[in-house]
PDB file of C-alpha atoms in Angstrom:
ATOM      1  CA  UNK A   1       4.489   3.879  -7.944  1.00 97.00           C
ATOM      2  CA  UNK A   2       4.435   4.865  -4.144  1.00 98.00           C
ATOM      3  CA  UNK A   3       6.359   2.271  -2.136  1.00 98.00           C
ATOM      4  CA  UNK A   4       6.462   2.592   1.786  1.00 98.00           C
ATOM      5  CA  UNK A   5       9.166   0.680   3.314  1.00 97.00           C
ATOM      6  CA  UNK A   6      10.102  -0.215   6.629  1.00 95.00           C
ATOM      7  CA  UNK A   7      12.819  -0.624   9.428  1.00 92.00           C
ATOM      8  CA  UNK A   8      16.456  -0.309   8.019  1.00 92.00           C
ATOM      9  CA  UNK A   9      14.616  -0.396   4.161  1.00 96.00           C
ATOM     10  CA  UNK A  10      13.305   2.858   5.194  1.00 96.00           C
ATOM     11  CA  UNK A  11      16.576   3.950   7.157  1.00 94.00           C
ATOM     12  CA  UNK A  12      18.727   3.107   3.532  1.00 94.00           C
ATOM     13  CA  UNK A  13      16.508   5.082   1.498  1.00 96.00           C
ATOM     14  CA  UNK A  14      15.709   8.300   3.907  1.00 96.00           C
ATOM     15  CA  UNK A  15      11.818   8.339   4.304  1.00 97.00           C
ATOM     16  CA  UNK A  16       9.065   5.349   4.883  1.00 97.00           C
ATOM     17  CA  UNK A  17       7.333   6.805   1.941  1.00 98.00           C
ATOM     18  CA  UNK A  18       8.634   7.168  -1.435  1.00 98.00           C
ATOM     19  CA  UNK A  19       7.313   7.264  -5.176  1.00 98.00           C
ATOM     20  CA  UNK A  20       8.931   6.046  -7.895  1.00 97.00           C
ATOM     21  CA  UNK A  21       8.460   6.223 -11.807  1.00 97.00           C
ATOM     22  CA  UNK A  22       7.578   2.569 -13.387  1.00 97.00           C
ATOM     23  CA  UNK A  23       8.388   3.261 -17.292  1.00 92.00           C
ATOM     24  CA  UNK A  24       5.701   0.179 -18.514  1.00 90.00           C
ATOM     25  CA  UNK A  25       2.536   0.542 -19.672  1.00 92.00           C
ATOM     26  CA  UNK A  26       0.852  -2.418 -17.532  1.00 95.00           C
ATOM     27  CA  UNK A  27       3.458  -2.399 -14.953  1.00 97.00           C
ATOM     28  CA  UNK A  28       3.743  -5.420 -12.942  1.00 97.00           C
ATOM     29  CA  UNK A  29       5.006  -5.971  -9.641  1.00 98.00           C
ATOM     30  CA  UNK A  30       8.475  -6.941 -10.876  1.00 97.00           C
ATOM     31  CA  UNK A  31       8.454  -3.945 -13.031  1.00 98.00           C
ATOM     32  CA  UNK A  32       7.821  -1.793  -9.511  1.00 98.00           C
ATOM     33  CA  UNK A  33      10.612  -3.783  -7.773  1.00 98.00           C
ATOM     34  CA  UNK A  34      13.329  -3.082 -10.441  1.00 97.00           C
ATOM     35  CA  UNK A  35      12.235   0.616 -10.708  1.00 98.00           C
ATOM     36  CA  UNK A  36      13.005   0.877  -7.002  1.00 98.00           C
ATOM     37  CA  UNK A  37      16.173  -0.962  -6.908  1.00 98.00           C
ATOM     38  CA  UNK A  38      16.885   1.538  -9.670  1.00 98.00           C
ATOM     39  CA  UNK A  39      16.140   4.568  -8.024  1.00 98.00           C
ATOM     40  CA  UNK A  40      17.708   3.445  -4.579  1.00 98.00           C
ATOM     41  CA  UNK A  41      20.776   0.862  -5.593  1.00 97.00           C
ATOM     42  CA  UNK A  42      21.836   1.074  -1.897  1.00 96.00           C
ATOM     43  CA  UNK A  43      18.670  -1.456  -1.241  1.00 96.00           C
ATOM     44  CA  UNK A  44      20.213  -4.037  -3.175  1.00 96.00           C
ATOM     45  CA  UNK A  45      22.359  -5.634  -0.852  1.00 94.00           C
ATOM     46  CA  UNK A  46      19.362  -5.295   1.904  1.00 94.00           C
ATOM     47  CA  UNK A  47      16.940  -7.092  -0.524  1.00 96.00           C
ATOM     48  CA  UNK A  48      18.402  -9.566  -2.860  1.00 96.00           C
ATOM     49  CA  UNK A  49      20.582 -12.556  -2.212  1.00 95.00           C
ATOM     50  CA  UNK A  50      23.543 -13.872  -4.660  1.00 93.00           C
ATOM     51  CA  UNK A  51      21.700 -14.658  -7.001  1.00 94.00           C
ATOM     52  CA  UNK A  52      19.428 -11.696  -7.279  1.00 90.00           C
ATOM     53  CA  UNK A  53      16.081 -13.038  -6.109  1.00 93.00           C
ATOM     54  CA  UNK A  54      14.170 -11.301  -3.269  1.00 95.00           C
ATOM     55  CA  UNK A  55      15.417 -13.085   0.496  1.00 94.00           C
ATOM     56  CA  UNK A  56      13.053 -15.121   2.107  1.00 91.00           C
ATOM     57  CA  UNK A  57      12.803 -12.689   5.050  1.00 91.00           C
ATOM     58  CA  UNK A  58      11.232  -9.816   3.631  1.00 95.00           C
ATOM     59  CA  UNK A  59       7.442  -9.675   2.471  1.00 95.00           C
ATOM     60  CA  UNK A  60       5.894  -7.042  -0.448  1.00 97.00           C
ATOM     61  CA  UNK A  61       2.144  -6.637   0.313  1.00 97.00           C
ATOM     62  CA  UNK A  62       0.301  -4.787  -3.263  1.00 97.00           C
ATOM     63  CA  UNK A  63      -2.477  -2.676  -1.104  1.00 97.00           C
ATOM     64  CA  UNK A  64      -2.311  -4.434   1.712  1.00 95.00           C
ATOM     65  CA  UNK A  65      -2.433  -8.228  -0.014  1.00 95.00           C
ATOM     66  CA  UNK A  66       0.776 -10.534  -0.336  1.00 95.00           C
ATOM     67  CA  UNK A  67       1.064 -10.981  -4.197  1.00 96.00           C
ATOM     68  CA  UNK A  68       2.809 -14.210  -4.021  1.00 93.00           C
ATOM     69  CA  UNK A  69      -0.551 -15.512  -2.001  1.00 93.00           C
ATOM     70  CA  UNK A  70      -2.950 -13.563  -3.418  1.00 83.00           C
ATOM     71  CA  UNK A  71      -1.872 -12.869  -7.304  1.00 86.00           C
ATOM     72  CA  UNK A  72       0.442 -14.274  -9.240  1.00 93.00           C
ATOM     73  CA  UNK A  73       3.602 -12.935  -7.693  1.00 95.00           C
ATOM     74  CA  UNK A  74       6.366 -10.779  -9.474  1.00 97.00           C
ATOM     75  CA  UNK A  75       3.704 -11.055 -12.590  1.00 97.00           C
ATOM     76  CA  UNK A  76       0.898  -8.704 -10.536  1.00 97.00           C
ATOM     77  CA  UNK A  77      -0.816  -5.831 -12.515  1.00 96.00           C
ATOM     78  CA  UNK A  78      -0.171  -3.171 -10.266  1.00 97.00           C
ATOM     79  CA  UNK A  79      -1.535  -0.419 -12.989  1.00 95.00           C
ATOM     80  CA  UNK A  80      -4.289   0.066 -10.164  1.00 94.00           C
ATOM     81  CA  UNK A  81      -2.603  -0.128  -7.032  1.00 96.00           C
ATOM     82  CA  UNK A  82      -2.696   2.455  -4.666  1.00 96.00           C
ATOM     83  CA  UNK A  83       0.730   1.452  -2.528  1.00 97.00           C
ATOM     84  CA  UNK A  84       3.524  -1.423  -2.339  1.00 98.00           C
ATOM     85  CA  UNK A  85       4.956  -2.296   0.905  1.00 98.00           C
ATOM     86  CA  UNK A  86       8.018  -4.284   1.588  1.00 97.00           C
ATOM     87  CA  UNK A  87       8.892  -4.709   5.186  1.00 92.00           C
ATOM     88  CA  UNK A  88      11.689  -6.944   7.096  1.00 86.00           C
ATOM     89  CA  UNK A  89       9.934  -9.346   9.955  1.00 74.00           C
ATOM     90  CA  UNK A  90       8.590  -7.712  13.239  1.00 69.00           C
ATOM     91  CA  UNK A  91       9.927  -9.249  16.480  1.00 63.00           C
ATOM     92  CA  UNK A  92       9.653  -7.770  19.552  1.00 59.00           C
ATOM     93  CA  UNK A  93       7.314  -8.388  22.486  1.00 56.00           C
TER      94      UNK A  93
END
């Protein structure tokens, strides 16, 4: 699954871009999200709160569309998508 990540997400894991193997036959966005925890445990701390559910702050967009809007959240098919993104707000001016 390619994941491109942003701001210090990006920074902790050494490149905006990376792909990562989801071992699930109809892999579903949670299934994504564990493999990359998995493959980069130093995003744990950045992502999760105590008790290990995403923080509010950060948003995961399946090809551009907010899952948790759009889909039916951590249970997404993402068999067909083409890129996850999880980014930290923008501020700035």
């Amino acid at each position: 699954m390619r994941w491109k990540l942003f701001a210090t997400l990006s920074e902790t894991v050494g490149d905006n871009v990376v792909e990562v193997p989801v071992d699930a036959e109809e892999p579903t966005l949670r299934d994504a999200f564990d493999a990359l925890l998995a493959a980069y445990p130093g995003l744990e701390s950045q992502v999760l709160d105590d008790d290990d559910t995403l923080q509010d702050h950060l948003r995961i967009l399946s090809d551009g569309e907010d899952p948790f809007h759009s889909a039916t959240g951590w249970d997404t098919d993402v068999s067909d998508v083409g890129e996850l993104a999880m980014f930290p707000p923008v501020t700035g001016g």
